Coordinates of C-alpha atoms and ligand atoms in Angstrom, one line a residue:
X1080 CA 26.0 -52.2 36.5
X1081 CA 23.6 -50.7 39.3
X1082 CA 20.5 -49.1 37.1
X1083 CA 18.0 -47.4 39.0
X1084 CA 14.4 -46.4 36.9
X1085 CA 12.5 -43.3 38.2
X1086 CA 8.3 -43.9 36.9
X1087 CA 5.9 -46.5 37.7
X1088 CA 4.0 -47.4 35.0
X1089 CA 3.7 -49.6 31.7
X1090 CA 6.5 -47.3 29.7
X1091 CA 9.0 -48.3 33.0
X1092 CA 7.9 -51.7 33.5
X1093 CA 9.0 -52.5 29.7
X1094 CA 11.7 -50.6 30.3
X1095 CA 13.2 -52.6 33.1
X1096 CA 11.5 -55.8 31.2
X1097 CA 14.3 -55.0 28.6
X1098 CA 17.2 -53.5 31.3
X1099 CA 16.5 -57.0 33.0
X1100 CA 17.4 -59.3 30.0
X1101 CA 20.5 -57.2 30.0
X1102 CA 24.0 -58.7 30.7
X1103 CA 25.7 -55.7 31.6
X1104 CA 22.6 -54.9 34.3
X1105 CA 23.1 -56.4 37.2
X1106 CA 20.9 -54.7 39.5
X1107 CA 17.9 -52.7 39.1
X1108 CA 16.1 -50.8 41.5
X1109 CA 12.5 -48.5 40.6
X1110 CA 11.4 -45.4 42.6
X1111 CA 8.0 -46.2 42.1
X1112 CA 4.8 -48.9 43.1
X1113 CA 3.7 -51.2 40.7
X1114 CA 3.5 -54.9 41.0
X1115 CA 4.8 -56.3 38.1
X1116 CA 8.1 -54.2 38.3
X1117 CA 8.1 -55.7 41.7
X1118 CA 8.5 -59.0 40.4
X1119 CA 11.5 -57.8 38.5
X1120 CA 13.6 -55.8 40.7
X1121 CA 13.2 -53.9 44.5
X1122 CA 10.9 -50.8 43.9
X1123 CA 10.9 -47.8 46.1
X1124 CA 8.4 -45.6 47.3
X1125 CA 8.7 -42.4 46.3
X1126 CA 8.9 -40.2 49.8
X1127 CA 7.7 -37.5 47.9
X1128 CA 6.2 -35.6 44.3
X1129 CA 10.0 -33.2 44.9
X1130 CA 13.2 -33.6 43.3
X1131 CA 15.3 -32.9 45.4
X1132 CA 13.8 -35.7 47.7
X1133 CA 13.9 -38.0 44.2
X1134 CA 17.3 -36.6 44.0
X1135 CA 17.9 -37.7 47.4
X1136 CA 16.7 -41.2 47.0
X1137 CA 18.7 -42.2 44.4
X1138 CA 22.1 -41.5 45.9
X1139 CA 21.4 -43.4 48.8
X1140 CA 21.2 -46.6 46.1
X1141 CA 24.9 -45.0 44.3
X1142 CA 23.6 -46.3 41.0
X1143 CA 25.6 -46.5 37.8
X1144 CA 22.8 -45.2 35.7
X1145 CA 19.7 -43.6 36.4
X1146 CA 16.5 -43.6 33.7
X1147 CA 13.9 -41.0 34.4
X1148 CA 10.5 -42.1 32.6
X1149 CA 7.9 -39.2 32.9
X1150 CA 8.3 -35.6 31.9
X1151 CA 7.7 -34.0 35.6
X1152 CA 10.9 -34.8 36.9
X1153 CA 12.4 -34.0 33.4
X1154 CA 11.2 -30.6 33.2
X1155 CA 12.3 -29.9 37.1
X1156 CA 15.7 -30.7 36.2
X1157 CA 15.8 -33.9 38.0
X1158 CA 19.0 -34.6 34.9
X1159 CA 20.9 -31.3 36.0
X1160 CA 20.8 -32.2 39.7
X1161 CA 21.9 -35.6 39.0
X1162 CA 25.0 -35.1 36.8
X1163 CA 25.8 -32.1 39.2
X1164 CA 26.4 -35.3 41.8
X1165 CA 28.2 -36.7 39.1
X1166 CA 25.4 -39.4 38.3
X1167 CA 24.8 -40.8 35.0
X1168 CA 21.8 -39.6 33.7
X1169 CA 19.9 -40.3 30.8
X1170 CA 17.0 -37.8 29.9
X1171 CA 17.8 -34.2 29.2
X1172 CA 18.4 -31.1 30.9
X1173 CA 15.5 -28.9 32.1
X1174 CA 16.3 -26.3 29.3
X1175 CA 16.5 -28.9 26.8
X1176 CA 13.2 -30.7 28.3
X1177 CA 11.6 -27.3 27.3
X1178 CA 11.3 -29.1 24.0
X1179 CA 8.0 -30.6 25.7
X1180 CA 7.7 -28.7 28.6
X1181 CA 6.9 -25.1 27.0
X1182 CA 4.7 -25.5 24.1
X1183 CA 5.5 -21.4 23.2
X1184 CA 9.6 -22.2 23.6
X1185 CA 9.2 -25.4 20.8
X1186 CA 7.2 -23.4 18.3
X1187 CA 9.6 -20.6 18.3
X1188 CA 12.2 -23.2 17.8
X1189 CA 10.5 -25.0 14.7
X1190 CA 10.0 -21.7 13.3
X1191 CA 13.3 -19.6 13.9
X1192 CA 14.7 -22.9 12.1
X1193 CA 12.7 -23.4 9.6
X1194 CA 11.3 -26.6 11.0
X1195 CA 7.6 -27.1 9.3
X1196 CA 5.0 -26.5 11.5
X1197 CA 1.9 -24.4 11.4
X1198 CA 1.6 -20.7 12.4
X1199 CA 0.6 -20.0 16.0
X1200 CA 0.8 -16.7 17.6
X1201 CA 0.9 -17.0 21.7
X1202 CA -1.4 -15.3 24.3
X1203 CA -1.5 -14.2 27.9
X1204 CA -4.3 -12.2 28.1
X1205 CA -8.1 -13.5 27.4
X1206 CA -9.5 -10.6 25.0
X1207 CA -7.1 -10.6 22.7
X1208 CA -6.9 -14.4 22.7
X1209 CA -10.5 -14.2 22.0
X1210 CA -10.1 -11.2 19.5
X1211 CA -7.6 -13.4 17.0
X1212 CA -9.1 -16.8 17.9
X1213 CA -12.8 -14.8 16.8
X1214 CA -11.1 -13.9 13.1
X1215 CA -9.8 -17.2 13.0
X1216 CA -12.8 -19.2 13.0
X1217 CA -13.3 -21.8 16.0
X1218 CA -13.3 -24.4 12.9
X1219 CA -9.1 -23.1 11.9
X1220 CA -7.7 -23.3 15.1
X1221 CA -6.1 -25.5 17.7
X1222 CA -5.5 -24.1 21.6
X1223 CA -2.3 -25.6 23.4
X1224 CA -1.9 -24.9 26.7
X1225 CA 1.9 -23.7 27.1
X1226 CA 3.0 -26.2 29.9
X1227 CA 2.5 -30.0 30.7
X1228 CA -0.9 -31.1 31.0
X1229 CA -0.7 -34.9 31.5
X1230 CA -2.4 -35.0 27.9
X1231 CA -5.1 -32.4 28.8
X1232 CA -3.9 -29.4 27.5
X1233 CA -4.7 -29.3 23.5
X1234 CA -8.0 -28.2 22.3
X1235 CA -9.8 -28.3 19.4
X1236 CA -12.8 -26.4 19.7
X1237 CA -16.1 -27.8 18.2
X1238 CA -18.4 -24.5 18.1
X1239 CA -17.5 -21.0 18.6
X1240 CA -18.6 -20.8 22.3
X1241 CA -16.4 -24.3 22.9
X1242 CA -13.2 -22.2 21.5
X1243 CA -14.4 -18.9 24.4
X1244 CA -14.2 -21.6 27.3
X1245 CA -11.9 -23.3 26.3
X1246 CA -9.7 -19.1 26.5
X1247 CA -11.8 -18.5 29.6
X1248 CA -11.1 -21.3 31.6
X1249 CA -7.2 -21.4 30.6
X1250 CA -6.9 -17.7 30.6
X1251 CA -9.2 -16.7 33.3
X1252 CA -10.4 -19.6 35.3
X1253 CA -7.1 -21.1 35.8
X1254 CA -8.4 -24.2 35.5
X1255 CA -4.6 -25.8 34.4
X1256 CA -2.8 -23.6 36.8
X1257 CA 0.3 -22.0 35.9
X1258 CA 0.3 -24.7 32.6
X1259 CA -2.4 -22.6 30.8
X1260 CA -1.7 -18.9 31.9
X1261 CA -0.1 -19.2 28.2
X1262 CA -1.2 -20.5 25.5
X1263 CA -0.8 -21.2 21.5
X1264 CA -3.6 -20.5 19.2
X1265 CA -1.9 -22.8 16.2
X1266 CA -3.7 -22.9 12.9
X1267 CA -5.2 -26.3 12.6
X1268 CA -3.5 -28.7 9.8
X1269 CA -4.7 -31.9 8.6
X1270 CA -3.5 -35.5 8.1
X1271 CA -2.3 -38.9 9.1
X1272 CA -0.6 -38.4 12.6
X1273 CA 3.0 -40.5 13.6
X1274 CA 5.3 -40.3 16.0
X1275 CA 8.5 -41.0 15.4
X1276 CA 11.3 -41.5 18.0
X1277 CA 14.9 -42.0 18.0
X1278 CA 17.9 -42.0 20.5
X1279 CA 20.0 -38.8 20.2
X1280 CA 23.6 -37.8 22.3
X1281 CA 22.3 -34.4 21.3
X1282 CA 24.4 -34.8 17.7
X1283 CA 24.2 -38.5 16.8
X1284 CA 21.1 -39.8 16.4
X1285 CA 19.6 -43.5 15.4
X1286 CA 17.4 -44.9 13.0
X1287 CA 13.9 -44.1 13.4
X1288 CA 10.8 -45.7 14.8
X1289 CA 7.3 -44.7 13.4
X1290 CA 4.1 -45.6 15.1
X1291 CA 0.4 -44.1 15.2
X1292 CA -1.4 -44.1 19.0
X1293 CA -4.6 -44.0 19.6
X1294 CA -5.7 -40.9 22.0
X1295 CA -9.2 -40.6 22.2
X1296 CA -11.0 -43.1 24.8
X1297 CA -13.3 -44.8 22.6
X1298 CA -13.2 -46.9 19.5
X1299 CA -13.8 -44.4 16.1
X1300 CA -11.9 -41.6 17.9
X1301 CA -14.6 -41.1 19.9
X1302 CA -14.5 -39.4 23.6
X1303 CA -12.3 -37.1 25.4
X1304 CA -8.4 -37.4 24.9
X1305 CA -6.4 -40.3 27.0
X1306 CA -2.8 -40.5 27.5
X1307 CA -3.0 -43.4 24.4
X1308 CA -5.4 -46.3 24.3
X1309 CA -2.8 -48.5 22.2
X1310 CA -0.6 -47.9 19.1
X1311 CA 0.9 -49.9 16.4
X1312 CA 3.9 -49.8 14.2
X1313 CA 4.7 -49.5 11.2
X1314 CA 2.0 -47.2 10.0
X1315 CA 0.4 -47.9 6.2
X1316 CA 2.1 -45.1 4.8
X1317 CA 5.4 -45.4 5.7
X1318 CA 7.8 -45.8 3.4
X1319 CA 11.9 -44.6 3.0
X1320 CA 11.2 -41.6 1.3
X1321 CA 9.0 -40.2 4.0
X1322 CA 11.5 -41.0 6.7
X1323 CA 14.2 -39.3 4.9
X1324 CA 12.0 -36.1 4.5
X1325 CA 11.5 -36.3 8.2
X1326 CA 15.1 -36.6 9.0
X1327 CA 16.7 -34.1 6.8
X1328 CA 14.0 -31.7 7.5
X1329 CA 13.0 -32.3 10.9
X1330 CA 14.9 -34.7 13.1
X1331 CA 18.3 -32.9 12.6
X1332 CA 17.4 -29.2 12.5
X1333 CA 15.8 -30.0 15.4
X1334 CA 19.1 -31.7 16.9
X1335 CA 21.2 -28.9 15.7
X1336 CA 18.9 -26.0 16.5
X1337 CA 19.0 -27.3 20.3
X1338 CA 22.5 -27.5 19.8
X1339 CA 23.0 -23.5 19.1
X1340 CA 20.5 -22.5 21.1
X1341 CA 23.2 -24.2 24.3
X1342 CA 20.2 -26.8 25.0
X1343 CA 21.5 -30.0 23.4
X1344 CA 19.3 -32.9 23.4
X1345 CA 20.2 -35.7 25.0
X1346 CA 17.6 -38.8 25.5
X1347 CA 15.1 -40.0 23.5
X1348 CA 13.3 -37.5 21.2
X1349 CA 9.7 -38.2 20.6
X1350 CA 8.1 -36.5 17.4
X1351 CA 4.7 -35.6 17.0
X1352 CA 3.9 -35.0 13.2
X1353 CA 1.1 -34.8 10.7
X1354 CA 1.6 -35.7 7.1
X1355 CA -0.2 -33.1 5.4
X1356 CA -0.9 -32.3 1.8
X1357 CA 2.1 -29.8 1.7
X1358 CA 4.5 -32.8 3.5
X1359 CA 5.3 -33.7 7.0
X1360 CA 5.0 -30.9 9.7
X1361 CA 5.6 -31.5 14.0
X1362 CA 3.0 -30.8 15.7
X1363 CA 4.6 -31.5 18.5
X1364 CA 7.5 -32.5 20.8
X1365 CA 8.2 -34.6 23.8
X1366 CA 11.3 -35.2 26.2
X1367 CA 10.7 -38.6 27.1
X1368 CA 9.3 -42.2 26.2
X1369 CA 5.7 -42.3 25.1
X1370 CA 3.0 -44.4 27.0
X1371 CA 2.0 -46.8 25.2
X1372 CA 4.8 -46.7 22.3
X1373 CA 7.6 -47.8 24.9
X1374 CA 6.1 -51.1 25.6
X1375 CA 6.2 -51.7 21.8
X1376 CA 9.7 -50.4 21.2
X1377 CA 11.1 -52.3 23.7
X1378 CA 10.5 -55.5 22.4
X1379 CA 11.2 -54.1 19.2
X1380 CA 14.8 -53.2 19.5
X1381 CA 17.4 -55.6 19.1
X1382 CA 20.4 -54.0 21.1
X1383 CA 21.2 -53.9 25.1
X1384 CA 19.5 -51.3 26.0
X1385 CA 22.4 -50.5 29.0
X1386 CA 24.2 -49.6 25.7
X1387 CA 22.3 -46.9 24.5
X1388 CA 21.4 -45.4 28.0
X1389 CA 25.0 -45.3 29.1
X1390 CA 26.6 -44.1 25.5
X1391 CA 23.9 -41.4 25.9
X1392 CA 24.6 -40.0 29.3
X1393 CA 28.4 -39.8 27.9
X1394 CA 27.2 -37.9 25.1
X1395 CA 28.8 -40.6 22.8
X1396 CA 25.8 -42.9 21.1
X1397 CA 28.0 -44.9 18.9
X1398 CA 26.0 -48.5 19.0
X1399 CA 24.1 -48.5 15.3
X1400 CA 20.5 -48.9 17.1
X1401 CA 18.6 -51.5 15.5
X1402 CA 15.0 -52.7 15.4
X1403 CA 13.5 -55.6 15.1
X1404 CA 11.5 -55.3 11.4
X1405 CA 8.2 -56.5 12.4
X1406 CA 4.9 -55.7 13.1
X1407 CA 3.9 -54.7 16.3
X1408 CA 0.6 -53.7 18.5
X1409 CA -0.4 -52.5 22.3
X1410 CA -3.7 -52.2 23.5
X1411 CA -4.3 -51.0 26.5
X1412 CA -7.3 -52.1 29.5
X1413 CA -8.6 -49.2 31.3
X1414 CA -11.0 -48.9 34.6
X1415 CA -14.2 -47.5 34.3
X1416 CA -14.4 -44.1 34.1
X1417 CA -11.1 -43.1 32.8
X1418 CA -9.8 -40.6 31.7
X1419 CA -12.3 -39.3 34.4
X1420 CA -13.0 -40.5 37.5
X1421 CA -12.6 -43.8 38.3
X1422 CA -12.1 -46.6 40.9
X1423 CA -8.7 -48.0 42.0
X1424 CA -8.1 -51.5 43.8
X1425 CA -10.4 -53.6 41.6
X1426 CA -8.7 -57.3 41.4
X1427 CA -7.1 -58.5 38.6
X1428 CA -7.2 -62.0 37.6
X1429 CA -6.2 -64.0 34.1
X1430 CA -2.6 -62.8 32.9
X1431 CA -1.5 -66.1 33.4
X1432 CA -3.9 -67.8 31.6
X1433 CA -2.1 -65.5 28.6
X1434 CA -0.2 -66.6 25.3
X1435 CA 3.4 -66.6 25.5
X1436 CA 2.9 -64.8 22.2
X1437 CA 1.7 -61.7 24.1
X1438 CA 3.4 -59.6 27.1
X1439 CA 1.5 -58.0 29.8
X1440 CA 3.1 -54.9 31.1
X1441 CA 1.2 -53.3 33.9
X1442 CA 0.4 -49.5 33.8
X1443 CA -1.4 -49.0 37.1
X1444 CA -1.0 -52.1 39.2
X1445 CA -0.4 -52.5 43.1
X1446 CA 0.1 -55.5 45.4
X1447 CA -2.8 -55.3 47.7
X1448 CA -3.0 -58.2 50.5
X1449 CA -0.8 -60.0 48.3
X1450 CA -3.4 -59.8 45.1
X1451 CA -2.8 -57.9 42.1
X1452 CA -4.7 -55.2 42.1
X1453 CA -5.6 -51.7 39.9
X1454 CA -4.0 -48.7 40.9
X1455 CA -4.5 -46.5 38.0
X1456 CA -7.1 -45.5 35.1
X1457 CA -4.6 -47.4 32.6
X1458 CA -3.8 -50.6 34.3
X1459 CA -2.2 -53.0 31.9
X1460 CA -1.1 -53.2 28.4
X1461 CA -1.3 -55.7 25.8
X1462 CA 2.1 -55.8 23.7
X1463 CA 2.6 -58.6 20.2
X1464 CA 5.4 -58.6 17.8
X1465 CA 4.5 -60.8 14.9
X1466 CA 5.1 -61.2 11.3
X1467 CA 2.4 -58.4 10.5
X1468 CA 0.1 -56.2 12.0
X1469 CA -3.2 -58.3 11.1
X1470 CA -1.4 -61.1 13.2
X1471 CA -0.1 -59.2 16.0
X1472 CA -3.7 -57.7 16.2
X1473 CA -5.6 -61.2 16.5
X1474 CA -2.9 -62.1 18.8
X1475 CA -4.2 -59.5 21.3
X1476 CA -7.6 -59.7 20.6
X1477 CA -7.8 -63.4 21.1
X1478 CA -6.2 -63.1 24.2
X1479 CA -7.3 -60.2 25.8
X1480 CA -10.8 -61.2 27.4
X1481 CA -8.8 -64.1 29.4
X1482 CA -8.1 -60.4 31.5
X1483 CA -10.3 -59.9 34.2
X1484 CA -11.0 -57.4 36.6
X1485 CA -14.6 -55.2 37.8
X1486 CA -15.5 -52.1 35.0
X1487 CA -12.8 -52.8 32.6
X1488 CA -12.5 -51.9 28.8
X1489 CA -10.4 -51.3 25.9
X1490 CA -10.7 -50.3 22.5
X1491 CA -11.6 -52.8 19.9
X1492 CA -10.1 -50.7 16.9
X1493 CA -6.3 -50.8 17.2
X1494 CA -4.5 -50.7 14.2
X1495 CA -7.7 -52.1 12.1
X1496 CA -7.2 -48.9 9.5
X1497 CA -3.6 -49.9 8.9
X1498 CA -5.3 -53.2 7.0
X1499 CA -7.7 -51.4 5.2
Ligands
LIG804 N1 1.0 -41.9 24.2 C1 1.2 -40.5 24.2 C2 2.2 -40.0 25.1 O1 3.0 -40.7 25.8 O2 2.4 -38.8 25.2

C-alpha cells in the first residue's frame, strides 16, 4: 500500500514512525519539510498553503491512502475533494470538521443534544458582546473565538478591561481576521481537564485514550497559551466509571448527533472536557490528532495503524483498537521566544547520544547544509512508555539535556501532579 501524510510536524512524524513499522505500508510519501520524516520516507514540498494545489499534489503520487494531520486542510475540505477523485481519505468532511472548525456550530450541537457543556450565547457585534459579557463578570466568563486560531483564540479574561480588549480586538480590531468576527461568551466551569480520543467510522467507535497536555508555556501554568508543552497519560483520576460516563453521555451523542445532522464523523475525534463538580462536561472539540498527544498514542497502540486508517475511509472500523496499558509522557523543547517570536535555523546536536528508552520526534526540524536544524517554535519532542508515569518521567528528564541547540527550553513540570 502507497500512504501519502499531509503535515510536517511531531503529530506526522509519529505518525509515519508508526505507518513505517507497518507491513501492509509499503511506501510512504509526506507533503511537508522536516528532517526526521526525511529519514523515513520521500517528503514533498508543499507548492502551496491551497487545497486544491495539496489536492493536486497528491494525485500525481496515486496513493492508496492519504492522512491529513492539521485542521487547515480539514476544514477546507481537503477530504471531500479527495474522495470526489475517488481517493481514500481519512479525516472528515469540511461539514463534519466544523466540529472544530466553528466553535458557534459545536456548541449548538452539544446543546440541541443534550451533550453537557456550559451555557454560551454567541456575538457579532461589540456592544452587546460587551453589554452581556459586563453582567457576567469578567471573573464568569470564557471568550472563544468562532474559527481556528492555531491555539490563540480562547480567552479568559483576568480584569474587566482584559475581557473589553479581548471583544474589541476580536470584534472591532480584527485582530484574528474572519476567525474572531464571532465569538462565544461561555460561562467559565471548573476542573481537571482531559482529552480523550478515539477512532470513529462515524458509528463505530474504539476504546478510549485519556491524557492531560500542558498548554501554557511555562512550568506552574504559567505564560501565554502554546499549542501543548507535553502531556501524559493516564491521568490520576481516571478510572472505568468515568470513561463510561463520558462515553454514554458524550462520545456517542456526539457520534450520533453528527450522524442526523448529515455530517457523520469520520477520523479521529479529539475531546476536550473538564471534570467538574456536576460530572464531565466538553469544552471542546477537535477534527484531527492533537500535537503533542499523537507522539504518545502512537507508540501506545498496539494495532497496524494501516488498519484503522483504511477501515475508516471505508466507513467500516471493525479492528477492536487496542492500547498498550502503560504509562506514558512527551515533553516538548521549544526555541526561545515561542509562542512569540522566535529564531529558526539554530543547530541541533545530541539526539544520538539518547536512550533507546526514549523517541525523538521532531516538530520543527529542517535539513540545513546537511545539519539538523530548527525550523519551528516547537522543534522536537520527547516521547517514554514505561511501567509508570514516575518512570517514564525520569526517563525524559534524565535524557533530555543530552539535547542541544542555541535558546532552547522546556517545561520541567510534566506529569509531576499525576504523582502527587
Ligand atoms: N495539544 C493541543 C492540540 O493539539 O490542540
Amino acid at each position: 500500500m502507497k500512504v501519502v501524510v499531509v503535515g510536517s510536524g511531531g503529530r506526522e512524524h509519529s505518525i509515519i514512525w508508526k505507518l513505517s513499522q507497518d507491513n501492509n505500508v509499503k511506501k510512504i510519501f509526506c507533503i511537508g519539510e522536516n528532517y526526521a520524516i526525511s529519514r523515513l520516507c520521500k517528503t514533498i514540498k508543499p507548492t502551496n498553503e491551497d487545497t486544491d494545489h495539496l489536492v493536486e499534489q497528491i494525485i500525481s503520487l496515486n496513493p492508496d491512502l492519504v492522512v491529513i494531520g492539521p485542521e487547515a486542510p480539514l476544514s477546507q475540505g481537503i477530504v471531500d475533494k479527495l474522495e470526489n477523485k475517488n481517493i481514500k481519505t481519512f479525516g472528515p468532511t469540511k461539514n463534519a470538521s466544523k466540529i472544530e472548525s466553528s466553535k458557534i456550530f459545536s456548541k449548538k450541537l452539544m446543546i440541541d443534544n443534550n451533550i453537557p457543556t456550559s451555557n454560551a450565547i454567541s456575538f457579532e457585534n461589540y456592544v452587546e458582546a460587551v453589554q452581556y459579557a459586563n453582567n457576567k463578570g469578567y471573573e464568569n466568563i470564557v471568550i472563544k473565538a468562532d474559527g481556528l486560531a492555531a491555539g490563540k483564540g480562547v480567552f479568559i479574561p483576568e480584569t474587566k478591561s482584559d475581557m473589553e480588549t479581548v471583544l474589541k480586538d476580536l470584534l472591532i480590531n480584527k485582530t484574528l481576521g474572519k476567525s474572531g468576527e464571532s465569538l462565544l461568551i461561555e460561562d467559565k466551569i471548573f476542573g481537571p481537564e482531559v482529552s480523550v480520543f478515539c477512532f470513529t467510522d462515524g458509528v463505530n467507535y474504539s476504546d478510549l485514550i485519556a491524557i492531560c497536555d500542558y498548554k501554557r508555556v511555562f512550568d506552574n501554568n504559567l505564560g501565554p497559551n502554546t499549542g501543548g508543552m507535553g502531556c501524559y497519560s493516564p491521568p490520576e483520576f481516571w478510572n472505568k466509571n468515568l470513561e463510561e460516563k463520558i462515553k454514554k453521555n458524550i462520545i456517542e451523542p456526539t457520534l450520533l448527533a453528527m450522524q442526523n445532522n448529515g455530517t457523520p464523523f469520520k477520523g479521529i475525534l479529539y475531546t476536550g472536557i473538564m471534570i467538574t463538580q456536576n460530572g464531565p462536561k466538553v469544552i471542546e472539540y477537535n477534527c484531527r490528532f492533537g500535537d503533542p498527544e499523537c507522539e504518545l498514542m502512537m507508540p501506545m497502540l498496539n494495532n497496524n495503524i494501516s488498519d484503522i486508517f483504511n477501515e475508516i475511509a471505508n466507513g467500516n472500523l471493525t479492528s477492536q483498537v487496542s492500547w498498550k496499558q502503560k504509562s506514558s509522557v512527551c515533553v516538548v523543547i521549544c526555541s526561545g521566544g515561542y509562542p512569540e517570536k522566535y529564531i529558526t535555523e539554530y543547530k541541533i546536536s545530541g539526539i544520538d547520544k539518547l536512550s533507546e528508552r526514549v523517541i525523538c520526534f521532531h516538530s520543527g526540524t529542517k535539513e540545513l547544509n546537511k545539519k539538523l536544524v530548527s525550523n519551528g517554535g516547537r522543534v522536537l519532542v520527547l516521547s517514554c512508555l514505561d511501567t509508570s508515569i514516575k518512570k517514564a518521567r525520569e526517563n525524559i528528564y534524565t535524557e533530555i539535556d543530552k539535547i542541544k541547540f542555541s535558546n532552547s527550553f522546556y517545561r520541567k513540570d510534566i506529569a509531576l501532579r499525576a504523582m502527587e
